Coordinates of C-alpha atoms in Angstrom, one line a residue:
M27 CA 84.9 -61.9 -1.8
T28 CA 82.7 -61.5 -4.9
D29 CA 82.9 -64.2 -7.6
Q30 CA 83.5 -63.0 -11.1
T31 CA 82.7 -64.2 -14.6
S32 CA 85.3 -64.8 -17.3
D33 CA 85.1 -61.1 -18.4
G34 CA 85.8 -59.8 -14.9
T35 CA 82.3 -58.7 -14.0
A36 CA 80.5 -59.7 -10.9
A37 CA 78.5 -63.0 -11.2
P38 CA 74.8 -62.9 -10.3
E39 CA 74.2 -64.3 -6.8
A40 CA 72.0 -67.1 -8.0
T41 CA 74.7 -68.5 -10.4
R42 CA 77.7 -68.1 -8.1
P43 CA 79.1 -71.5 -7.2
E44 CA 78.2 -71.3 -3.5
S45 CA 74.6 -70.4 -4.3
V46 CA 74.1 -73.1 -7.0
G47 CA 75.9 -75.5 -4.7
A48 CA 73.5 -74.7 -1.8
V49 CA 70.5 -75.5 -4.0
A50 CA 72.4 -78.5 -5.4
R51 CA 72.9 -80.0 -2.0
G52 CA 69.3 -79.7 -1.0
G53 CA 68.1 -80.8 -4.5
A54 CA 70.5 -83.8 -4.5
L55 CA 69.2 -84.9 -1.1
N56 CA 65.6 -84.4 -2.1
M57 CA 66.0 -86.2 -5.4
A58 CA 67.7 -89.1 -3.7
G59 CA 64.7 -89.2 -1.4
S60 CA 62.4 -89.0 -4.3
I61 CA 64.1 -91.9 -6.0
V62 CA 63.5 -94.0 -2.8
Y63 CA 59.9 -92.6 -2.6
G64 CA 59.2 -93.5 -6.2
A65 CA 60.7 -97.0 -5.8
A66 CA 58.7 -97.6 -2.6
N67 CA 55.4 -96.5 -4.3
F68 CA 56.2 -98.7 -7.3
I69 CA 56.7 -101.7 -4.9
L70 CA 53.5 -100.8 -3.1
L71 CA 51.5 -100.9 -6.3
V72 CA 53.0 -104.2 -7.3
V73 CA 52.1 -105.7 -3.9
L74 CA 48.5 -104.3 -4.1
N75 CA 47.9 -105.6 -7.7
R76 CA 49.7 -108.9 -7.4
V77 CA 48.5 -109.9 -3.9
L78 CA 45.0 -108.3 -3.6
G79 CA 44.2 -108.6 -7.3
T80 CA 43.3 -105.8 -9.7
A81 CA 39.7 -105.4 -8.4
E82 CA 40.5 -105.1 -4.7
A83 CA 43.6 -103.0 -5.4
G84 CA 41.3 -100.6 -7.3
I85 CA 39.1 -100.2 -4.2
V86 CA 42.1 -99.3 -2.1
L87 CA 43.6 -96.9 -4.7
V88 CA 40.2 -95.1 -5.1
A89 CA 39.9 -94.8 -1.3
I90 CA 43.5 -93.4 -1.1
A91 CA 42.5 -90.9 -3.8
I92 CA 39.5 -89.7 -1.8
F93 CA 41.5 -89.6 1.4
N94 CA 44.2 -87.5 -0.2
I95 CA 41.7 -85.0 -1.7
I96 CA 40.0 -84.5 1.7
E97 CA 43.3 -84.3 3.5
T98 CA 44.7 -81.7 1.2
V99 CA 41.6 -79.6 1.5
A100 CA 41.9 -79.8 5.3
E101 CA 45.5 -78.6 5.1
L102 CA 44.1 -75.1 4.1
G103 CA 47.3 -74.5 2.1
C104 CA 49.3 -74.1 5.3
G105 CA 52.2 -76.2 4.2
T106 CA 53.0 -73.8 1.4
G107 CA 52.1 -70.9 3.6
L108 CA 54.6 -71.9 6.2
V109 CA 57.3 -72.4 3.6
R110 CA 56.9 -68.9 2.3
M111 CA 56.3 -67.1 5.6
L112 CA 59.1 -68.9 7.6
S113 CA 61.6 -68.4 4.8
R114 CA 60.6 -64.7 4.4
D115 CA 60.8 -64.0 8.2
R116 CA 64.2 -65.6 8.3
A117 CA 65.4 -63.6 5.3
M118 CA 64.3 -60.4 7.0
H119 CA 65.8 -61.5 10.4
R120 CA 62.4 -61.8 12.2
E121 CA 63.0 -65.1 13.9
D122 CA 60.9 -63.8 16.8
L123 CA 57.8 -64.4 14.5
L124 CA 58.5 -68.1 13.7
R125 CA 56.7 -69.7 16.6
A126 CA 53.6 -67.5 16.3
T127 CA 53.4 -68.2 12.6
V128 CA 53.4 -71.9 13.2
I129 CA 50.7 -71.6 15.8
V130 CA 48.4 -69.4 13.6
A131 CA 48.8 -72.1 10.9
V132 CA 48.3 -75.2 13.0
V133 CA 45.3 -74.4 15.1
P134 CA 42.8 -74.0 12.2
V135 CA 44.3 -77.1 10.6
V136 CA 43.4 -79.1 13.7
V137 CA 39.8 -78.0 13.4
S138 CA 39.5 -78.5 9.6
S139 CA 41.1 -82.0 9.8
L140 CA 38.6 -83.1 12.4
I141 CA 35.8 -81.8 10.3
G142 CA 37.3 -83.6 7.3
A143 CA 37.5 -86.9 9.2
A144 CA 33.9 -86.6 10.3
A145 CA 32.8 -85.8 6.8
L146 CA 34.6 -88.8 5.4
W147 CA 33.1 -91.1 8.0
L148 CA 29.5 -89.8 7.4
L149 CA 29.8 -89.7 3.6
A150 CA 31.5 -93.1 3.3
E151 CA 28.3 -94.9 2.1
P152 CA 27.3 -92.2 -0.4
F153 CA 30.8 -92.2 -1.8
A154 CA 30.7 -96.0 -2.0
R155 CA 27.3 -96.0 -3.8
L156 CA 28.8 -93.6 -6.3
L157 CA 32.1 -95.5 -6.8
A158 CA 31.6 -99.2 -6.1
D159 CA 31.0 -101.9 -8.6
D160 CA 28.1 -104.2 -8.1
G161 CA 28.2 -105.9 -4.7
Q162 CA 31.1 -103.9 -3.4
T163 CA 29.3 -100.9 -1.8
Q164 CA 29.7 -102.0 1.8
L165 CA 33.3 -103.0 1.3
V166 CA 34.2 -99.6 -0.2
A167 CA 32.4 -97.8 2.7
D168 CA 34.2 -99.9 5.3
V169 CA 37.6 -99.0 3.7
L170 CA 36.8 -95.3 3.7
R171 CA 35.7 -95.4 7.4
A172 CA 38.7 -97.3 8.5
M173 CA 40.9 -94.6 6.9
A174 CA 38.9 -91.6 8.2
L175 CA 40.1 -92.1 11.7
F176 CA 43.6 -91.2 10.7
L177 CA 42.9 -88.2 8.6
P178 CA 43.8 -85.6 11.3
F179 CA 47.2 -87.2 11.9
A180 CA 47.9 -87.2 8.2
T181 CA 46.9 -83.6 7.7
L182 CA 49.0 -82.3 10.6
H183 CA 52.0 -84.4 9.5
S184 CA 51.8 -83.1 5.9
V185 CA 51.6 -79.4 7.0
L186 CA 54.4 -79.6 9.5
V187 CA 56.8 -81.7 7.4
S188 CA 56.2 -79.4 4.4
G189 CA 56.7 -76.3 6.6
T190 CA 60.2 -77.4 7.7
R191 CA 61.3 -76.5 4.2
G192 CA 61.0 -72.8 5.3
F193 CA 64.3 -73.4 7.1
N194 CA 66.0 -74.2 3.8
T195 CA 66.4 -77.8 4.6
M196 CA 65.0 -80.9 2.9
I197 CA 66.2 -83.3 5.6
P198 CA 62.9 -83.7 7.6
Q199 CA 60.7 -84.2 4.5
T200 CA 63.2 -86.5 2.9
V201 CA 63.9 -88.7 5.9
I202 CA 60.5 -88.8 7.5
E203 CA 58.1 -88.9 4.5
R204 CA 60.1 -89.8 1.4
V205 CA 62.3 -92.5 2.9
G206 CA 60.9 -93.5 6.3
R207 CA 57.1 -93.7 5.7
A208 CA 57.4 -94.6 2.0
T209 CA 59.7 -97.6 2.6
A210 CA 57.5 -98.8 5.5
L211 CA 54.3 -98.8 3.5
P212 CA 55.0 -101.8 1.2
M213 CA 56.0 -103.9 4.3
V214 CA 53.0 -102.7 6.3
V215 CA 50.6 -103.5 3.4
A216 CA 52.2 -106.9 2.9
I217 CA 51.9 -107.8 6.6
A218 CA 48.3 -106.6 6.6
V219 CA 47.5 -108.9 3.6
G220 CA 49.4 -111.7 5.1
M221 CA 47.3 -111.5 8.2
G222 CA 44.1 -111.7 6.1
M223 CA 42.9 -108.2 6.6
G224 CA 41.8 -107.5 3.0
P225 CA 41.2 -104.1 1.6
V226 CA 39.8 -102.7 4.9
G227 CA 42.9 -103.6 6.9
V228 CA 45.2 -102.5 4.1
G229 CA 43.5 -99.1 3.9
A230 CA 43.7 -98.6 7.7
C231 CA 47.3 -99.7 7.9
W232 CA 48.3 -97.4 5.1
A233 CA 46.7 -94.4 6.9
A234 CA 47.9 -95.4 10.3
T235 CA 51.6 -94.9 9.3
T236 CA 50.9 -91.1 9.5
V237 CA 50.6 -91.3 13.3
V238 CA 54.2 -92.2 13.7
A239 CA 55.2 -89.8 11.0
L240 CA 53.4 -86.9 12.8
W241 CA 55.5 -87.5 16.0
F242 CA 58.7 -87.0 14.0
S243 CA 57.5 -84.1 11.9
G244 CA 56.2 -82.2 14.9
R245 CA 59.4 -82.7 16.8
S246 CA 61.5 -81.6 13.8
M247 CA 59.5 -78.4 13.4
A248 CA 59.6 -77.5 17.1
K249 CA 63.4 -78.0 17.3
R250 CA 64.0 -75.7 14.3
V251 CA 61.7 -72.9 15.4
K252 CA 63.3 -72.9 18.9
R253 CA 66.9 -73.1 17.5
A254 CA 66.4 -70.3 14.9
A255 CA 65.1 -67.9 17.6
A256 CA 67.9 -68.8 20.1
N257 CA 70.7 -68.5 17.5
Q258 CA 69.6 -65.0 16.7
G259 CA 68.9 -64.0 20.3
R260 CA 65.3 -63.4 19.6
T261 CA 62.4 -63.7 22.1
P262 CA 59.4 -65.4 20.4
V263 CA 56.3 -63.2 20.3
A264 CA 52.8 -64.4 21.0
P265 CA 50.4 -65.0 18.2
S266 CA 48.5 -61.8 17.2
R267 CA 45.8 -60.7 14.8
E268 CA 48.4 -59.0 12.7
I269 CA 50.5 -62.1 12.3
A270 CA 47.4 -64.2 11.6
R271 CA 46.1 -61.6 9.0
D272 CA 49.5 -61.5 7.3
F273 CA 49.7 -65.3 7.2
W274 CA 46.2 -66.0 6.0
A275 CA 46.2 -63.2 3.4
F276 CA 48.6 -65.3 1.5
T277 CA 47.5 -68.8 2.6
A278 CA 43.7 -68.5 2.2
P279 CA 43.8 -68.3 -1.6
R280 CA 46.5 -71.0 -1.5
A281 CA 44.0 -73.3 0.4
V282 CA 41.8 -73.1 -2.7
G283 CA 44.7 -73.5 -5.1
Q284 CA 46.2 -76.5 -3.2
S285 CA 42.8 -78.2 -3.1
A286 CA 42.5 -77.7 -6.8
E287 CA 46.0 -79.1 -7.3
V288 CA 45.2 -82.4 -5.5
A289 CA 42.0 -82.6 -7.4
V290 CA 44.0 -82.4 -10.6
N291 CA 46.3 -85.2 -9.3
W292 CA 43.6 -87.5 -8.0
I293 CA 40.2 -86.6 -9.4
D294 CA 40.8 -88.5 -12.6
T295 CA 41.2 -91.7 -10.7
V296 CA 37.9 -91.0 -8.8
L297 CA 36.1 -90.1 -12.0
V298 CA 37.3 -93.2 -13.8
G299 CA 35.9 -95.1 -10.9
I300 CA 32.6 -93.3 -11.2
L301 CA 32.3 -93.3 -15.0
A302 CA 33.8 -96.8 -15.6
S303 CA 34.5 -99.0 -12.5
T304 CA 36.8 -99.3 -9.6
T305 CA 38.7 -102.0 -11.5
A306 CA 39.3 -99.6 -14.3
A307 CA 40.3 -96.9 -11.8
G308 CA 42.9 -99.3 -10.3
I309 CA 44.3 -100.1 -13.7
Y310 CA 44.5 -96.4 -14.6
A311 CA 46.1 -95.4 -11.2
S312 CA 48.7 -98.2 -11.4
G313 CA 49.5 -97.7 -15.1
T314 CA 50.0 -93.9 -14.8
R315 CA 52.2 -94.2 -11.7
Y316 CA 55.2 -94.5 -14.0
I317 CA 54.8 -90.8 -14.4
L318 CA 55.6 -90.2 -10.8
P319 CA 59.4 -90.7 -10.7
G320 CA 59.9 -87.6 -12.9
V321 CA 57.2 -85.7 -11.0
Y322 CA 59.0 -86.5 -7.7
A323 CA 62.3 -85.3 -9.1
A324 CA 60.7 -82.1 -10.4
N325 CA 59.0 -81.5 -7.0
A326 CA 62.3 -82.2 -5.2
L327 CA 64.0 -79.5 -7.1
M328 CA 61.0 -77.1 -6.8
Q329 CA 60.8 -77.6 -3.1
V330 CA 64.4 -76.8 -2.4
T331 CA 64.4 -73.9 -4.9
G332 CA 61.1 -72.3 -3.7
P333 CA 62.4 -70.7 -0.4
R334 CA 65.4 -69.3 -2.2
I335 CA 63.3 -67.8 -5.0
S336 CA 61.1 -66.3 -2.3
G337 CA 64.1 -64.6 -0.7
L338 CA 65.5 -63.3 -4.0
L339 CA 62.1 -61.9 -5.1
A340 CA 61.5 -60.4 -1.7
K341 CA 64.8 -58.4 -2.2
G342 CA 63.9 -57.5 -5.8
E343 CA 66.6 -59.7 -7.4
K344 CA 64.6 -60.8 -10.4
H345 CA 67.6 -61.5 -12.7
E346 CA 69.2 -63.7 -10.1
A347 CA 66.0 -65.6 -9.6
S348 CA 65.8 -66.1 -13.4
Q349 CA 69.3 -67.5 -13.5
L350 CA 68.7 -69.9 -10.7
I351 CA 65.4 -71.2 -12.3
K352 CA 67.2 -71.7 -15.6
V353 CA 69.9 -73.9 -13.9
V354 CA 67.2 -75.9 -12.0
A355 CA 65.2 -76.3 -15.3
G356 CA 68.3 -77.8 -16.8
W357 CA 68.6 -80.3 -14.0
Q358 CA 64.9 -81.1 -14.2
S359 CA 65.1 -81.7 -18.0
A360 CA 68.2 -83.9 -17.5
V361 CA 66.3 -86.1 -15.1
M362 CA 62.9 -86.2 -16.7
W363 CA 63.6 -86.6 -20.4
P364 CA 65.3 -90.0 -20.2
I365 CA 62.4 -91.3 -18.0
Y366 CA 59.6 -90.1 -20.3
L367 CA 61.3 -91.0 -23.5
I368 CA 61.5 -94.6 -22.3
T369 CA 57.9 -94.7 -20.9
A370 CA 56.6 -93.2 -24.2
L371 CA 58.4 -95.7 -26.4
F372 CA 58.0 -98.9 -24.4
P373 CA 54.8 -98.7 -22.3
S374 CA 53.7 -102.4 -22.7
P375 CA 56.6 -104.2 -20.9
L376 CA 56.7 -101.6 -18.2
L377 CA 52.9 -102.0 -17.5
R378 CA 53.1 -105.7 -17.6
V379 CA 55.0 -105.7 -14.3
F380 CA 51.7 -104.9 -12.5
G381 CA 49.8 -107.7 -14.3
P382 CA 48.5 -108.3 -17.9
E383 CA 45.3 -106.2 -17.3
V384 CA 47.2 -103.0 -16.6
V385 CA 48.6 -103.0 -20.2
E386 CA 45.2 -101.4 -21.0
A387 CA 46.6 -98.2 -19.6
K388 CA 49.4 -97.8 -22.2
G389 CA 47.5 -95.1 -24.3
A390 CA 47.2 -93.0 -21.1
L391 CA 50.8 -93.5 -20.2
V392 CA 52.1 -92.5 -23.6
A393 CA 49.9 -89.3 -23.7
I394 CA 51.1 -88.2 -20.2
S395 CA 54.7 -89.0 -21.1
I396 CA 54.6 -86.8 -24.2
A397 CA 53.1 -83.9 -22.1
M398 CA 55.9 -84.3 -19.5
L399 CA 58.6 -84.2 -22.3
I400 CA 57.2 -80.9 -23.6
T401 CA 56.9 -79.2 -20.2
A402 CA 60.1 -80.3 -18.5
P403 CA 62.3 -77.4 -19.9
A404 CA 60.0 -74.9 -18.2
G405 CA 61.4 -75.8 -14.8
P406 CA 59.6 -74.9 -11.5
V407 CA 57.4 -72.2 -13.0
A408 CA 54.4 -72.7 -10.6
S409 CA 56.8 -72.1 -7.7
V410 CA 57.7 -68.7 -9.1
I411 CA 54.1 -67.4 -8.9
L412 CA 53.7 -68.7 -5.4
M413 CA 57.0 -67.5 -4.0
A414 CA 56.3 -64.1 -5.4
G415 CA 53.4 -63.9 -3.0
R416 CA 50.7 -64.2 -5.8
S417 CA 48.7 -66.9 -4.2
R418 CA 45.4 -65.5 -5.8
Q419 CA 47.0 -65.8 -9.2
A420 CA 48.1 -69.4 -8.4
M421 CA 44.6 -70.2 -7.2
F422 CA 43.2 -69.0 -10.5
N423 CA 45.7 -71.1 -12.4
T424 CA 44.8 -74.3 -10.5
L425 CA 41.1 -73.7 -10.9
V426 CA 41.6 -73.5 -14.6
L427 CA 43.4 -76.8 -14.4
V428 CA 40.6 -78.4 -12.5
A429 CA 38.1 -77.2 -15.1
I430 CA 40.2 -78.7 -17.9
N431 CA 40.7 -82.0 -16.0
V432 CA 37.2 -82.5 -14.8
G433 CA 35.6 -81.3 -18.0
G434 CA 37.8 -83.5 -20.2
N435 CA 37.1 -86.6 -18.1
L436 CA 33.4 -86.1 -18.0
A437 CA 33.3 -85.5 -21.8
F438 CA 35.5 -88.3 -23.0
V439 CA 36.0 -91.1 -20.5
P440 CA 32.5 -92.6 -20.9
S441 CA 33.1 -93.2 -24.6
H442 CA 36.9 -93.5 -24.8
G443 CA 37.9 -95.0 -21.4
I444 CA 41.1 -94.6 -19.5
T445 CA 43.1 -93.5 -22.6
A446 CA 40.9 -90.3 -22.6
A447 CA 41.7 -89.8 -19.0
G448 CA 45.4 -89.9 -19.8
V449 CA 45.0 -87.5 -22.7
T450 CA 43.1 -85.1 -20.5
W451 CA 45.8 -85.3 -17.8
G452 CA 48.4 -84.6 -20.5
A453 CA 46.5 -81.4 -21.6
T454 CA 46.3 -80.4 -18.0
I455 CA 50.1 -80.8 -17.6
L456 CA 50.7 -78.6 -20.6
V457 CA 48.5 -75.7 -19.3
A458 CA 50.0 -76.1 -15.8
A459 CA 53.5 -75.3 -17.3
L460 CA 52.6 -72.8 -20.0
L461 CA 50.2 -70.5 -18.1
P462 CA 52.5 -69.7 -15.1
G463 CA 55.5 -69.5 -17.3
W464 CA 53.8 -66.8 -19.4
Q465 CA 52.7 -65.0 -16.3
A466 CA 56.1 -65.1 -14.7
A467 CA 57.7 -63.6 -17.8
R468 CA 55.0 -61.0 -18.4
S469 CA 54.2 -59.6 -15.0
L470 CA 57.3 -60.5 -12.9
G471 CA 60.1 -60.2 -15.4
V472 CA 61.3 -63.7 -14.5
A473 CA 62.4 -65.9 -17.4
T474 CA 62.2 -69.7 -16.9
L475 CA 63.4 -71.0 -20.3
G476 CA 67.1 -71.1 -20.9
R477 CA 70.1 -72.8 -22.5
P478 CA 70.7 -75.5 -19.8
A479 CA 67.2 -77.1 -20.3
F480 CA 67.5 -77.0 -24.1
L481 CA 71.0 -78.5 -23.9
A482 CA 69.8 -81.4 -21.7
V483 CA 66.9 -82.0 -24.0
A484 CA 69.2 -82.1 -27.1
V485 CA 71.6 -84.6 -25.4
A486 CA 68.7 -86.9 -24.3
A487 CA 67.1 -86.8 -27.8
A488 CA 70.4 -87.5 -29.6
T489 CA 71.2 -90.6 -27.4
I490 CA 68.2 -92.3 -25.7
G491 CA 65.8 -90.9 -28.2
L492 CA 67.6 -92.1 -31.3
V493 CA 68.5 -95.5 -29.8
G494 CA 64.9 -95.9 -28.5
V495 CA 63.2 -95.1 -31.7
G496 CA 65.5 -97.5 -33.6
A497 CA 64.9 -100.3 -31.0
R498 CA 61.1 -99.7 -31.2
V499 CA 61.1 -99.9 -35.0
W500 CA 63.4 -102.9 -35.1
L501 CA 62.3 -104.9 -32.0
G502 CA 58.8 -103.5 -31.2
D503 CA 57.1 -102.5 -28.0
G504 CA 58.7 -105.4 -26.0
A505 CA 61.2 -106.2 -23.3
S506 CA 64.1 -106.6 -25.7
G507 CA 63.7 -103.1 -27.1
L508 CA 63.3 -101.7 -23.6
L509 CA 66.5 -103.5 -22.5
V510 CA 68.5 -102.1 -25.5
T511 CA 67.3 -98.6 -24.9
S512 CA 67.9 -98.8 -21.1
S513 CA 71.4 -100.0 -21.6
V514 CA 72.9 -98.6 -24.8
G515 CA 70.8 -95.4 -24.9
V516 CA 71.4 -94.6 -21.2
L517 CA 75.1 -95.3 -21.4
A518 CA 75.4 -92.9 -24.4
Y519 CA 73.3 -90.3 -22.5
V520 CA 75.6 -90.5 -19.5
I521 CA 78.6 -89.9 -21.8
G522 CA 76.8 -87.0 -23.4
L523 CA 76.1 -85.4 -20.0
T524 CA 79.8 -85.6 -19.1
V525 CA 80.6 -83.5 -22.2
V526 CA 78.2 -80.7 -21.3
R527 CA 78.4 -81.0 -17.5
A528 CA 79.8 -77.5 -17.1
D529 CA 77.0 -75.8 -19.0
L530 CA 74.4 -77.7 -16.9
H531 CA 76.2 -77.1 -13.6
L532 CA 76.2 -80.9 -13.0
D533 CA 79.4 -80.7 -11.0
A534 CA 77.6 -78.7 -8.4
L535 CA 74.8 -81.2 -8.3
W536 CA 77.2 -84.1 -8.1
N537 CA 79.2 -82.4 -5.3
G538 CA 75.9 -82.0 -3.5
I539 CA 75.2 -85.7 -3.8
R540 CA 78.7 -86.6 -2.6
R541 CA 78.4 -84.2 0.4
R542 CA 75.1 -85.6 1.4
S543 CA 76.5 -89.2 1.1

């Protein structure tokens, strides 16, 4: 039976209750996992800074940055490639291709990850000489070598757990990575420090958790591929040149784009380490991690929306895709604006949790927070370009971002320190939203800005914004102002959301949370 609008016309598929509800259920689960993931990462940073100290925590965080960059390069873009290809094959009822698609993705990743591990091992000392403060070169090299052994496990796990999203499910990624591994990390690190391992042991234990995670993600992917083919009565075909050519025509440009994306996310930490010190890099990495809860929430919604956008665009349903993105942009704004209003107004008490030295990062935190406030209403715009199959265009976009990020850091960090790194990251965030948004509207006919996002922004500004500005003027950048805003402002915001919940489709999101619970 076709749903109808109030005027009796058929409702677009993407805004029908069952369609929005399906995205809401996946988004609710993923956002819940992202909350746990963000909290676990926050605790991990507190443990590193408070137990190891700012200097040694900086060494570990810089090593993690280098590890993540090399790991993502070794993934060859196959996580995103699997999401698009598996979801497309399922939408076109070609379940017989699923197993072959996974094989043509995984085999090159095994090779590239082994090369990446060898490169990290061999280049550990040159990296250390470039990054380390005086007298710490050998320690940094030892940390990198200890982590290098686990890079193949981490790479395969990341590709497979991301690829399961091609089955329109967020359960494996949420349970295995965002909840399971994330909550284990602070405990593993605390145990390593308690046993006197120091930065080398902490780095190795952090990376070793991917071995266990890989077992679960590999099993989850295998079960879903087998079940999808069996349910449709399909006999899996063998990998072929045609399947590999189809997969890599999309994924090869994505490999470059994804490498550029991780460079944008982590290269500033590495560059601060090179241009300033590993201690400064640790302060910057810790201080700017307050940005991550909103980023995780946005990614949670993007990841669950991406496969559905791919299916809609594959069938030429651009209007339906636009309507779905506008709803998701409203949810994204509703989650992100409260977070970044508070981080922009009260950076000092938030950063003091990591230690007094980390307050130095407040300029960077404010700059990035403002950029996130501006771009939140755009929604998952980068996902639109990718899920339309335009991986080359997405690659170009991310290379532009790398140029802005690296160029800004090289030009301004030596003279203006970590605040300049934050301003540069903020500029990168702005371009990362505006460029694909313009491209989606101009070349795909997919609009991303809509009433739900602007309504969420207005409610947040009229409640948390007004209360926060008043508290900041009256009480200053301290714990008391933060407490007032986090209580009175947030309460007013929740009341405001209940008034506009129908326009934001919040009932669907709440029902998704209840069903998952």
